[in-house]
Short mmCIF file of C-alpha atoms and ligand atoms in Angstrom, two decimals:
data_model
loop_
_atom_site.label_atom_id
_atom_site.label_comp_id
_atom_site.label_asym_id
_atom_site.label_seq_id
_atom_site.Cartn_x
_atom_site.Cartn_y
_atom_site.Cartn_z
CA UNK K 1 0.00 0.00 0.00
CA UNK K 2 1.27 3.45 -0.94
CA UNK K 3 0.55 6.62 1.03
CA UNK K 4 -1.48 8.20 -1.74
CA UNK K 5 -3.68 7.18 -4.70
CA UNK K 6 -5.94 8.95 -7.15
CA UNK K 7 -8.89 6.80 -6.07
CA UNK K 8 -9.56 4.53 -3.09
CA UNK K 9 -12.54 2.17 -3.43
CA UNK K 10 -13.97 0.75 -0.20
CA UNK K 11 -15.57 -2.71 -0.61
CA UNK K 12 -14.86 -5.35 -3.25
CA UNK K 13 -18.38 -6.47 -4.16
CA UNK K 14 -19.59 -6.10 -7.76
CA UNK K 15 -19.94 -2.33 -7.38
CA UNK K 16 -16.48 -1.72 -5.95
CA UNK K 17 -14.64 -4.04 -8.30
CA UNK K 18 -16.19 -2.51 -11.42
CA UNK K 19 -15.52 1.00 -10.08
CA UNK K 20 -11.86 0.11 -9.43
CA UNK K 21 -11.47 -1.57 -12.80
CA UNK K 22 -13.04 1.35 -14.66
CA UNK K 23 -10.90 3.93 -12.85
CA UNK K 24 -7.73 1.89 -13.44
CA UNK K 25 -8.59 1.59 -17.14
CA UNK K 26 -8.60 5.36 -17.25
CA UNK K 27 -4.97 5.30 -16.05
CA UNK K 28 -5.78 6.32 -12.52
CA UNK K 29 -3.80 5.05 -9.57
CA UNK K 30 -6.39 2.92 -7.72
CA UNK K 31 -6.55 1.06 -4.40
CA UNK K 32 -9.45 -1.38 -3.78
CA UNK K 33 -9.82 -2.47 -0.15
CA UNK K 34 -12.00 -5.29 1.22
CA UNK K 35 -12.43 -6.05 4.90
CA UNK K 36 -13.09 -9.74 4.44
CA UNK K 37 -10.30 -12.25 4.17
CA UNK K 38 -11.94 -13.75 1.10
CA UNK K 39 -13.71 -11.72 -1.57
CA UNK K 40 -17.30 -12.90 -2.13
CA UNK K 41 -17.52 -15.08 0.98
CA UNK K 42 -19.84 -15.40 2.84
CA UNK K 43 -22.35 -14.94 0.02
CA UNK K 44 -25.34 -12.69 0.63
CA UNK K 45 -27.34 -13.31 -2.50
CA UNK K 46 -29.85 -15.50 -4.33
CA UNK K 47 -27.57 -15.12 -7.35
CA UNK K 48 -30.20 -14.48 -10.01
CA UNK K 49 -29.23 -12.05 -12.76
CA UNK K 50 -30.33 -11.09 -16.27
CA UNK K 51 -28.06 -12.20 -19.09
CA UNK K 52 -27.97 -8.88 -20.89
CA UNK K 53 -27.36 -6.94 -17.69
CA UNK K 54 -24.21 -8.85 -16.95
CA UNK K 55 -22.71 -9.10 -20.43
CA UNK K 56 -21.79 -5.46 -20.71
CA UNK K 57 -19.48 -5.79 -17.69
CA UNK K 58 -17.84 -9.17 -17.99
CA UNK K 59 -17.68 -11.97 -20.55
CA UNK K 60 -19.91 -14.83 -19.35
CA UNK K 61 -17.79 -17.68 -18.05
CA UNK K 62 -18.88 -21.17 -17.05
CA UNK K 63 -16.81 -21.00 -13.89
CA UNK K 64 -19.25 -18.56 -12.30
CA UNK K 65 -22.53 -19.55 -13.97
CA UNK K 66 -24.29 -22.24 -11.94
CA UNK K 67 -27.38 -22.50 -14.12
CA UNK K 68 -29.34 -20.91 -16.95
CA UNK K 69 -33.09 -20.63 -16.75
CA UNK K 70 -35.78 -20.12 -19.40
CA UNK K 71 -38.08 -17.99 -17.38
CA UNK K 72 -39.68 -16.94 -14.13
CA UNK K 73 -42.91 -18.01 -12.46
CA UNK K 74 -44.65 -15.92 -9.84
CA UNK K 75 -47.11 -17.78 -7.60
CA UNK K 76 -49.93 -15.93 -5.87
CA UNK K 77 -51.02 -17.14 -2.41
CA UNK K 78 -53.65 -19.53 -3.87
CA UNK K 79 -51.09 -21.01 -6.25
CA UNK K 80 -52.07 -19.17 -9.44
CA UNK K 81 -48.94 -18.93 -11.59
CA UNK K 82 -47.85 -16.08 -13.82
CA UNK K 83 -45.13 -17.15 -16.19
CA UNK K 84 -42.60 -14.95 -17.98
CA UNK K 85 -39.83 -15.84 -20.37
CA UNK K 86 -36.23 -15.15 -19.36
CA UNK K 87 -35.47 -12.29 -21.75
CA UNK K 88 -38.58 -10.44 -20.61
CA UNK K 89 -38.66 -11.15 -16.93
CA UNK K 90 -36.16 -8.50 -15.99
CA UNK K 91 -32.78 -8.13 -14.40
CA UNK K 92 -32.99 -10.99 -11.88
CA UNK K 93 -33.73 -13.83 -14.29
CA UNK K 94 -31.45 -15.55 -16.80
CA UNK K 95 -28.33 -16.81 -15.11
CA UNK K 96 -27.99 -18.11 -11.60
CA UNK K 97 -24.45 -17.24 -10.56
CA UNK K 98 -21.84 -18.68 -8.25
CA UNK K 99 -21.16 -15.38 -6.50
CA UNK K 100 -18.09 -16.57 -4.63
CA UNK K 101 -16.35 -17.09 -7.96
CA UNK K 102 -18.08 -14.25 -9.77
CA UNK K 103 -17.10 -11.61 -7.20
CA UNK K 104 -13.54 -12.86 -7.30
CA UNK K 105 -13.48 -12.77 -11.12
CA UNK K 106 -14.57 -9.12 -10.98
CA UNK K 107 -11.86 -8.24 -8.45
CA UNK K 108 -9.36 -10.02 -10.66
CA UNK K 109 -10.45 -7.83 -13.58
CA UNK K 110 -9.77 -4.78 -11.44
CA UNK K 111 -6.32 -6.11 -10.51
CA UNK K 112 -5.53 -6.91 -14.16
CA UNK K 113 -6.51 -3.38 -15.13
CA UNK K 114 -3.87 -2.13 -12.70
CA UNK K 115 -5.74 -1.54 -9.44
CA UNK K 116 -4.05 -2.60 -6.22
CA UNK K 117 -6.36 -5.00 -4.34
CA UNK K 118 -6.04 -5.55 -0.58
CA UNK K 119 -8.13 -7.95 1.49
CA UNK K 120 -8.47 -8.07 5.27
CA UNK K 121 -8.29 -4.29 5.00
CA UNK K 122 -11.14 -2.46 6.66
CA UNK K 123 -11.95 1.25 6.44
CA UNK K 124 -12.71 2.67 9.88
CA UNK K 125 -13.09 6.35 9.02
CA UNK K 126 -12.38 9.11 6.52
CA UNK K 127 -9.76 11.83 6.37
CA UNK K 128 -11.75 15.06 6.12
CA UNK K 129 -10.11 18.40 5.25
CA UNK K 130 -11.92 21.67 4.47
CA UNK K 131 -15.17 19.85 3.80
CA UNK K 132 -13.54 17.43 1.38
CA UNK K 133 -13.00 13.71 1.79
CA UNK K 134 -9.25 13.32 1.36
CA UNK K 135 -8.57 9.73 2.26
CA UNK K 136 -9.38 6.68 4.32
CA UNK K 137 -8.34 5.51 7.76
CA UNK K 138 -8.40 1.83 8.46
CA UNK K 139 -6.94 -1.39 9.68
CA UNK K 140 -4.97 -3.88 7.63
CA UNK K 141 -4.43 -7.21 9.36
CA UNK K 142 -5.08 -5.41 12.62
CA UNK K 143 -2.59 -2.61 11.99
CA UNK K 144 -3.72 1.00 11.61
CA UNK K 145 -3.14 2.79 8.33
CA UNK K 146 -4.12 6.01 6.60
CA UNK K 147 -4.16 6.49 2.88
CA UNK K 148 -4.82 9.70 0.97
CA UNK K 149 -6.79 9.98 -2.26
CA UNK K 150 -8.50 12.65 -4.33
CA UNK K 151 -11.65 10.56 -4.81
CA UNK K 152 -13.15 7.94 -2.49
CA UNK K 153 -15.76 5.53 -3.83
CA UNK K 154 -17.93 3.96 -1.12
CA UNK K 155 -18.99 0.49 -2.32
CA UNK K 156 -19.40 -1.00 1.13
CA UNK K 157 -22.82 -2.57 0.67
CA UNK K 158 -25.85 -2.75 2.92
CA UNK K 159 -23.76 -2.08 6.05
CA UNK K 160 -22.19 1.02 4.47
CA UNK K 161 -20.44 3.42 6.81
CA UNK K 162 -18.54 5.51 4.27
CA UNK K 163 -21.58 7.68 3.58
CA UNK K 164 -22.31 8.13 7.29
CA UNK K 165 -18.73 9.23 7.96
CA UNK K 166 -19.12 11.91 5.28
CA UNK K 167 -22.36 13.16 6.81
CA UNK K 168 -24.85 11.38 4.54
CA UNK K 169 -27.54 9.61 6.57
CA UNK K 170 -27.77 6.13 5.09
CA UNK K 171 -29.72 4.55 7.97
CA UNK K 172 -32.36 2.21 6.58
CA UNK K 173 -35.84 2.33 8.11
CA UNK K 174 -37.24 -1.10 8.96
CA UNK K 175 -39.78 -0.60 6.17
CA UNK K 176 -36.89 -0.10 3.75
CA UNK K 177 -35.01 -3.36 4.19
CA UNK K 178 -35.83 -6.96 3.34
CA UNK K 179 -34.46 -9.37 5.92
CA UNK K 180 -33.61 -12.68 4.27
CA UNK K 181 -32.54 -16.25 4.87
CA UNK K 182 -31.60 -18.83 2.27
CA UNK K 183 -30.59 -22.47 2.09
CA UNK K 184 -28.55 -24.01 -0.68
CA UNK K 185 -30.46 -27.27 -0.91
CA UNK K 186 -29.99 -30.61 -2.60
CA UNK K 187 -32.12 -33.72 -3.05
CA UNK K 188 -35.18 -31.62 -3.81
CA UNK K 189 -37.77 -31.75 -6.54
CA UNK K 190 -37.98 -28.53 -8.56
CA UNK K 191 -38.14 -27.37 -12.18
CA UNK K 192 -34.60 -26.45 -13.29
CA UNK K 193 -35.90 -24.24 -16.11
CA UNK K 194 -37.46 -21.58 -13.91
CA UNK K 195 -36.74 -19.12 -11.16
CA UNK K 196 -39.82 -19.38 -8.96
CA UNK K 197 -41.23 -16.63 -6.75
CA UNK K 198 -43.94 -17.09 -4.09
CA UNK K 199 -45.80 -14.11 -2.68
CA UNK K 200 -48.26 -13.91 0.19
CA UNK K 201 -48.68 -12.59 3.70
CA UNK K 202 -48.49 -16.05 5.24
CA UNK K 203 -45.47 -17.19 3.26
CA UNK K 204 -43.39 -14.00 3.35
CA UNK K 205 -45.01 -10.81 4.71
CA UNK K 206 -43.93 -7.85 2.59
CA UNK K 207 -41.52 -9.96 0.58
CA UNK K 208 -41.40 -13.28 -1.22
CA UNK K 209 -39.94 -16.76 -1.14
CA UNK K 210 -37.79 -17.99 -4.02
CA UNK K 211 -36.39 -21.12 -5.60
CA UNK K 212 -33.48 -20.46 -7.98
CA UNK K 213 -31.91 -23.50 -9.70
CA UNK K 214 -28.18 -23.92 -9.10
CA UNK K 215 -27.51 -26.73 -11.59
CA UNK K 216 -27.89 -30.45 -10.96
CA UNK K 217 -30.06 -31.22 -7.97
CA UNK K 218 -29.24 -28.00 -6.15
CA UNK K 219 -31.21 -24.81 -5.72
CA UNK K 220 -31.13 -21.63 -3.67
CA UNK K 221 -34.31 -21.74 -1.59
CA UNK K 222 -34.80 -18.51 0.27
CA UNK K 223 -37.20 -16.00 1.69
CA UNK K 224 -37.21 -12.29 2.49
CA UNK K 225 -39.64 -10.28 4.59
CA UNK K 226 -39.99 -6.56 5.12
CA UNK K 227 -38.08 -5.45 8.24
CA UNK K 228 -41.12 -3.58 9.56
CA UNK K 229 -43.08 -6.83 9.56
CA UNK K 230 -40.30 -8.83 11.16
CA UNK K 231 -39.45 -9.02 14.83
CA UNK K 232 -41.64 -11.66 16.39
CA UNK K 233 -41.32 -13.57 13.14
CA UNK K 234 -37.86 -14.17 11.75
CA UNK K 235 -37.00 -14.80 8.11
CA UNK K 236 -35.16 -17.94 9.17
CA UNK K 237 -38.22 -19.41 10.93
CA UNK K 238 -40.47 -18.72 7.94
CA UNK K 239 -37.91 -20.29 5.62
CA UNK K 240 -37.76 -23.41 7.77
CA UNK K 241 -41.57 -23.66 7.56
CA UNK K 242 -41.57 -23.10 3.78
CA UNK K 243 -38.93 -25.77 3.28
CA UNK K 244 -40.65 -28.23 5.60
CA UNK K 245 -43.80 -28.00 3.51
CA UNK K 246 -42.16 -27.98 0.09
CA UNK K 247 -39.06 -30.13 0.47
CA UNK K 248 -39.38 -32.20 3.65
CA UNK K 249 -36.61 -34.56 2.52
CA UNK K 250 -34.19 -31.94 1.20
CA UNK K 251 -30.70 -31.46 2.57
CA UNK K 252 -29.18 -28.09 3.41
CA UNK K 253 -25.62 -27.56 2.16
CA UNK K 254 -25.22 -23.90 3.09
CA UNK K 255 -27.08 -21.30 5.14
CA UNK K 256 -27.05 -17.70 4.02
CA UNK K 257 -28.57 -14.60 5.63
CA UNK K 258 -28.70 -11.02 4.49
CA UNK K 259 -30.42 -7.69 4.22
CA UNK K 260 -31.42 -5.98 0.97
CA UNK K 261 -32.01 -2.23 0.95
CA UNK K 262 -35.39 -1.51 -0.66
CA UNK K 263 -35.57 2.21 0.09
CA UNK K 264 -34.74 3.25 -3.45
CA UNK K 265 -31.60 5.33 -4.07
CA UNK K 266 -30.34 7.81 -1.47
CA UNK K 267 -31.32 11.45 -1.92
CA UNK K 268 -27.64 12.31 -1.98
CA UNK K 269 -25.04 9.89 -3.35
CA UNK K 270 -22.09 12.31 -3.48
CA UNK K 271 -20.08 14.66 -1.27
CA UNK K 272 -16.88 16.63 -1.96
CA UNK K 273 -14.41 13.92 -3.02
CA UNK K 274 -16.89 11.07 -2.49
CA UNK K 275 -19.29 8.90 -4.47
CA UNK K 276 -21.47 6.06 -3.15
CA UNK K 277 -22.31 3.13 -5.45
CA UNK K 278 -24.37 -0.07 -5.37
CA UNK K 279 -26.06 -1.15 -2.16
CA UNK K 280 -24.15 1.56 -0.26
CA UNK K 281 -26.22 4.07 -2.28
CA UNK K 282 -29.31 1.81 -1.96
CA UNK K 283 -29.44 1.08 -5.72
CA UNK K 284 -31.11 -2.34 -5.40
CA UNK K 285 -34.55 -2.65 -6.99
CA UNK K 286 -37.18 -2.07 -4.28
CA UNK K 287 -39.58 -4.64 -5.68
CA UNK K 288 -37.29 -7.51 -6.70
CA UNK K 289 -34.34 -6.83 -4.39
CA UNK K 290 -31.99 -7.33 -7.33
CA UNK K 291 -28.89 -5.21 -6.94
CA UNK K 292 -25.96 -6.85 -8.74
CA UNK K 293 -26.34 -5.14 -12.11
CA UNK K 294 -27.19 -1.75 -10.61
CA UNK K 295 -24.09 -2.00 -8.40
CA UNK K 296 -21.91 -2.68 -11.43
CA UNK K 297 -23.56 0.06 -13.46
CA UNK K 298 -23.19 2.73 -10.78
CA UNK K 299 -19.63 1.51 -10.11
CA UNK K 300 -18.77 1.98 -13.75
CA UNK K 301 -20.27 5.46 -13.93
CA UNK K 302 -18.43 6.45 -10.72
CA UNK K 303 -15.11 5.20 -12.15
CA UNK K 304 -15.62 7.24 -15.31
CA UNK K 305 -16.68 10.36 -13.47
CA UNK K 306 -13.68 10.04 -11.13
CA UNK K 307 -11.36 10.03 -14.15
CA UNK K 308 -13.02 13.09 -15.62
CA UNK K 309 -13.02 14.99 -12.33
CA UNK K 310 -9.34 14.23 -11.70
CA UNK K 311 -8.33 15.26 -15.20
CA UNK K 312 -9.93 18.63 -14.53
CA UNK K 313 -8.55 18.87 -11.02
CA UNK K 314 -12.03 19.38 -9.55
CA UNK K 315 -13.53 16.76 -7.22
CA UNK K 316 -16.18 18.99 -5.62
CA UNK K 317 -19.83 17.91 -5.43
CA UNK K 318 -20.40 20.19 -8.40
CA UNK K 319 -17.98 18.19 -10.54
CA UNK K 320 -19.23 14.86 -9.18
CA UNK K 321 -22.87 15.75 -9.80
CA UNK K 322 -22.31 14.23 -13.23
CA UNK K 323 -22.34 10.89 -11.43
CA UNK K 324 -25.79 11.58 -10.00
CA UNK K 325 -27.11 12.87 -13.31
CA UNK K 326 -25.89 9.83 -15.16
CA UNK K 327 -27.21 7.15 -12.81
CA UNK K 328 -30.53 8.99 -12.60
CA UNK K 329 -30.95 9.01 -16.34
CA UNK K 330 -29.92 5.35 -16.55
CA UNK K 331 -31.96 3.77 -13.73
CA UNK K 332 -33.69 6.59 -11.84
CA UNK K 333 -37.12 6.18 -13.43
CA UNK K 334 -37.42 2.38 -13.16
CA UNK K 335 -36.23 2.49 -9.55
CA UNK K 336 -38.87 5.12 -8.77
CA UNK K 337 -41.59 2.95 -10.33
CA UNK K 338 -40.41 -0.06 -8.37
CA UNK K 339 -40.48 1.92 -5.15
CA UNK K 340 -44.08 2.97 -5.78
CA UNK K 341 -45.02 -0.59 -6.64
CA UNK K 342 -43.29 -1.84 -3.48
CA UNK K 343 -45.32 0.55 -1.31
CA UNK K 344 -48.51 -0.92 -2.77
CA UNK K 345 -47.66 -4.60 -3.05
CA UNK K 346 -46.08 -4.97 0.38
CA UNK K 347 -49.35 -3.80 1.95
CA UNK K 348 -51.67 -5.94 -0.15
CA UNK K 349 -53.89 -8.67 1.34
CA UNK K 350 -53.70 -12.22 0.02
CA UNK K 351 -57.21 -11.84 -1.44
CA UNK K 352 -56.08 -8.88 -3.51
CA UNK K 353 -52.89 -10.61 -4.59
CA UNK K 354 -54.98 -13.57 -5.75
CA UNK K 355 -57.45 -11.30 -7.53
CA UNK K 356 -54.58 -9.62 -9.37
CA UNK K 357 -53.13 -12.95 -10.44
CA UNK K 358 -56.55 -14.14 -11.67
CA UNK K 359 -57.12 -10.94 -13.62
CA UNK K 360 -54.17 -11.63 -15.90
CA UNK K 361 -54.34 -15.42 -16.07
CA UNK K 362 -55.22 -15.35 -19.77
CA UNK K 363 -52.51 -12.89 -20.78
CA UNK K 364 -49.56 -14.16 -22.81
CA UNK K 365 -46.45 -13.14 -20.93
CA UNK K 366 -43.95 -14.81 -23.19
CA UNK K 367 -43.58 -11.48 -24.96
CA UNK K 368 -43.96 -9.25 -21.98
CA UNK K 369 -41.46 -7.35 -19.85
CA UNK K 370 -41.74 -6.85 -16.10
CA UNK K 371 -43.06 -3.34 -16.74
CA UNK K 372 -45.45 -4.84 -19.27
CA UNK K 373 -46.73 -7.13 -16.56
CA UNK K 374 -47.28 -4.19 -14.22
CA UNK K 375 -49.07 -2.32 -17.00
CA UNK K 376 -51.37 -5.27 -17.67
CA UNK K 377 -52.14 -5.44 -13.96
CA UNK K 378 -52.92 -1.73 -13.72
CA UNK K 379 -55.12 -1.85 -16.81
CA UNK K 380 -57.25 -4.65 -15.41
CA UNK K 381 -57.27 -3.47 -11.81
CA UNK K 382 -57.39 0.31 -12.01
CA UNK K 383 -58.92 0.70 -8.56
CA UNK K 384 -56.52 -1.50 -6.64
CA UNK K 385 -53.52 -0.08 -8.45
CA UNK K 386 -54.69 3.53 -8.81
CA UNK K 387 -51.36 4.88 -7.60
CA UNK K 388 -49.57 3.17 -10.47
CA UNK K 389 -51.84 4.58 -13.17
CA UNK K 390 -49.02 6.72 -14.62
CA UNK K 391 -47.56 3.48 -16.00
CA UNK K 392 -50.33 3.40 -18.58
CA UNK K 393 -49.27 6.68 -20.14
CA UNK G 1 -28.09 -3.59 26.88
CA UNK G 2 -27.90 -5.24 23.50
CA UNK G 3 -26.21 -8.62 23.16
CA UNK G 4 -25.24 -10.73 20.18
CA UNK G 5 -25.27 -14.51 20.08
CA UNK G 6 -22.10 -15.20 18.11
CA UNK G 7 -23.15 -18.76 17.44
CA UNK G 8 -26.29 -17.62 15.66
CA UNK G 9 -24.97 -14.60 13.73
CA UNK G 10 -24.54 -15.13 9.98
CA UNK G 11 -22.39 -12.01 9.39
CA UNK G 12 -24.84 -10.33 7.03
CA UNK G 13 -24.64 -6.69 8.13
CA UNK G 14 -28.41 -6.08 8.06
CA UNK G 15 -28.30 -4.86 11.68
CA UNK G 16 -25.54 -2.38 10.81
CA UNK G 17 -27.64 -0.90 8.01
CA UNK G 18 -30.63 -0.08 10.23
CA UNK G 19 -28.78 1.18 13.32
CA UNK G 20 -29.58 4.90 13.70
CA UNK G 21 -26.72 5.40 16.20
CA UNK G 22 -23.99 3.80 14.08
CA UNK G 23 -23.31 1.61 17.11
CA UNK G 24 -22.76 -1.73 15.34
CA UNK G 25 -19.86 -2.86 13.25
CA UNK G 26 -19.40 -6.09 11.32
CA UNK G 27 -15.74 -6.98 11.44
CA UNK G 28 -14.92 -9.89 9.18
CA UNK G 29 -16.79 -12.59 11.12
CA UNK G 30 -18.01 -10.93 14.27
CA UNK G 31 -20.23 -8.10 15.43
CA UNK G 32 -18.96 -5.33 17.65
CA UNK G 33 -21.35 -3.11 19.59
CA UNK G 34 -20.36 0.32 20.87
CA UNK G 35 -21.84 2.15 23.85
CA UNK G 36 -23.47 4.67 21.52
CA UNK G 37 -26.43 2.27 21.38
CA UNK G 38 -29.75 3.97 22.20
CA UNK G 39 -31.57 0.65 22.63
CA UNK G 40 -34.08 1.33 19.87
CA UNK G 41 -34.34 -2.36 19.03
CA UNK G 42 -34.18 -1.96 15.24
CA UNK G 43 -31.21 -4.31 14.90
CA UNK G 44 -32.91 -7.07 16.89
CA UNK G 45 -36.04 -6.80 14.72
CA UNK G 46 -34.18 -6.95 11.42
CA UNK G 47 -31.82 -9.80 12.27
CA UNK G 48 -32.93 -12.73 10.08
CA UNK G 49 -31.88 -15.31 12.68
CA UNK G 50 -32.61 -13.59 15.99
CA UNK G 51 -28.99 -13.29 17.07
CA UNK G 52 -29.50 -9.91 18.74
CA UNK G 53 -31.40 -9.34 21.94
CA UNK G 54 -32.05 -6.39 24.20
CA UNK G 55 -31.59 -7.37 27.81
CA UNK G 56 -33.25 -5.25 30.44
CA UNK G 57 -30.79 -4.29 33.11
CA UNK G 58 -31.58 -4.22 36.79
C1 FAD W 1 -30.50 -12.88 0.50
C2 FAD W 1 -30.19 -11.97 -0.63
C3 FAD W 1 -30.55 -12.32 -1.92
C4 FAD W 1 -30.23 -11.50 -3.00
N1 FAD W 1 -30.55 -11.93 -4.25
C5 FAD W 1 -30.18 -11.19 -5.33
C6 FAD W 1 -30.41 -11.67 -6.65
O1 FAD W 1 -30.90 -12.79 -6.85
N2 FAD W 1 -30.05 -10.88 -7.69
C7 FAD W 1 -29.47 -9.66 -7.51
O2 FAD W 1 -29.16 -8.98 -8.51
N3 FAD W 1 -29.22 -9.19 -6.27
C8 FAD W 1 -29.56 -9.93 -5.17
N4 FAD W 1 -29.29 -9.46 -3.90
C9 FAD W 1 -28.67 -8.14 -3.75
C10 FAD W 1 -27.20 -8.18 -4.09
O3 FAD W 1 -26.55 -9.19 -3.35
C11 FAD W 1 -26.56 -6.82 -3.79
O4 FAD W 1 -27.35 -5.81 -4.35
C12 FAD W 1 -25.15 -6.71 -4.35
O5 FAD W 1 -24.27 -7.62 -3.76
C13 FAD W 1 -24.64 -5.29 -4.15
O6 FAD W 1 -23.31 -5.18 -4.55
P1 FAD W 1 -22.37 -4.11 -3.89
O7 FAD W 1 -21.06 -4.22 -4.59
O8 FAD W 1 -23.03 -2.81 -3.83
O9 FAD W 1 -22.23 -4.57 -2.36
P2 FAD W 1 -21.74 -5.95 -1.72
O10 FAD W 1 -21.76 -7.05 -2.69
O11 FAD W 1 -22.51 -6.10 -0.46
O12 FAD W 1 -20.22 -5.67 -1.35
C14 FAD W 1 -19.83 -4.79 -0.35
C15 FAD W 1 -18.46 -5.18 0.12
O13 FAD W 1 -17.92 -4.17 0.95
C16 FAD W 1 -17.21 -4.77 2.00
N5 FAD W 1 -17.11 -3.79 3.08
C17 FAD W 1 -18.10 -3.31 3.86
N6 FAD W 1 -17.63 -2.41 4.74
C18 FAD W 1 -16.29 -2.32 4.51
C19 FAD W 1 -15.26 -1.55 5.12
N7 FAD W 1 -15.50 -0.71 6.14
N8 FAD W 1 -13.99 -1.68 4.64
C20 FAD W 1 -13.72 -2.55 3.62
N9 FAD W 1 -14.67 -3.29 3.02
C21 FAD W 1 -15.94 -3.17 3.45
C22 FAD W 1 -18.05 -5.97 2.34
O14 FAD W 1 -17.30 -6.93 3.06
C23 FAD W 1 -18.48 -6.46 0.96
O15 FAD W 1 -17.58 -7.38 0.43
C24 FAD W 1 -29.58 -10.26 -2.80
C25 FAD W 1 -29.23 -9.89 -1.50
C26 FAD W 1 -29.51 -10.73 -0.43
C27 FAD W 1 -29.10 -10.32 0.94
S1 SF4 W 2 -30.68 -1.17 19.63
FE1 SF4 W 2 -30.78 0.48 18.06
S2 SF4 W 2 -29.08 1.84 18.60
FE2 SF4 W 2 -28.69 -0.08 19.70
S3 SF4 W 2 -27.34 -1.23 18.36
FE3 SF4 W 2 -29.45 -1.87 17.88
S4 SF4 W 2 -30.11 -0.54 16.18
FE4 SF4 W 2 -28.25 0.41 17.11
S1 SF4 W 3 -28.38 -8.99 11.42
FE1 SF4 W 3 -28.05 -10.77 12.78
S2 SF4 W 3 -27.04 -12.29 11.47
FE2 SF4 W 3 -26.85 -10.32 10.41
S3 SF4 W 3 -24.86 -9.51 11.11
FE3 SF4 W 3 -26.43 -8.66 12.48
S4 SF4 W 3 -26.47 -10.09 14.22
FE4 SF4 W 3 -25.43 -11.15 12.56
#
């Protein structure tokens, strides 16, 4: 580790690794730090991702693709299924990844592009001077260090502290986080061609349960519930119940827990000398909880904007506002729609969820996108979904 | 006082994300709690496995 870099990226998830790679490709001097001893482990993900979304960032490689699916099926509480084909279903359906290997492959790309990567290196604070973020304080293998940089990129995920240290309140309300548990299971009977989603207030209040094929006889079987509806009930307990009913003879190979921010993006994702990307900026989709592609996309934009700002010698919020403008024009509108939809769907009774599913039973979804599905729902249920009527315009 | 059951914790960081007092830190494979805790209970509610508990003193 040197004393000074152009850019320090905190967190080597998909967002941080793409940010570091992009900045290094622009000939910047980049340090990527990760507090874990092993990048990508433990996994906190169901590992579903759209094929197109991923291809623009990394060439698909068998080593980190566990399975390919043809489509998604959403089950309403009474078991009515809505089926969508893979290319239409949206950013969480297509490949099911092996994130341990995928995250490492992305970090490797950053290293190959010239970034210095350091694991077991945890940021513990920021160097602040004259209202500008000027570097990172931390611990490497237990030893204190400080490192200076002109731009800091906070890619430190759901538990992000970088933003807080710079004065941005990133605290998630309980109604803005999905609390999740997942088993990697084997010896279970499921359809390997589909990612399956189960909604309902009994199954997963304010969230859903999922079965994502992992190749062979394995699948990620998980469940997330809205934090505001958790407490007495725990995601882990509901998952155990779901699994007991569905796969009483299945074996559990791995247990995963996690939280997904579903608040929609932060009001402010920049400060002088600082940009927040991915889950740290709450970029995950509020309705699906998918955040891999948005993390990579915002990481890429941040890397590019860092290069531009440094070449002009201006890293003020004014210069970095290009980052905010660009992510807003890329994903701002869909994230806003998802947030509105989340507010409605997470409060809906099982009767209404069933009624919605019945109303579109006869629709052909093989040619329909996720937004198309929402539109069809709004069209047929204008009263229930009044607040989403703008989607019909 | 808030306590963490290290045997239950799955190192996911959800509790850190909801803490309004910035009193929790996930360090590699353990949770550290600082005395800035205001005992709001948010972390205990969000924990997917119930590893956090608020114990009433006295
Ligand atoms: C149960 C579950 C299921 C999910 N399923 C899906 C899915 O199917 N599809 C999908 O697209 N998304 C899914 N997500 C969301 C997805 O995992 C995240 O959106 C994605 O990982 C965000 O990437 P990121 O790079 O922003 O953050 P992360 O991948 O969380 O990476 C952040 C990194 O920063 C490190 N870090 C944190 N603090 C520090 C520090 N102080 N110093 C150094 N390093 C630090 C962390 O150790 C971590 O490695 C799921 C999430 C959960 C919890
Ligand atoms: S009880 Fe509240 S303040 Fe205390 S650690 Fe938990 S979330 Fe933070
Ligand atoms: S929310 Fe629970 S499982 Fe996750 S890190 Fe906190 S204590 Fe551990």
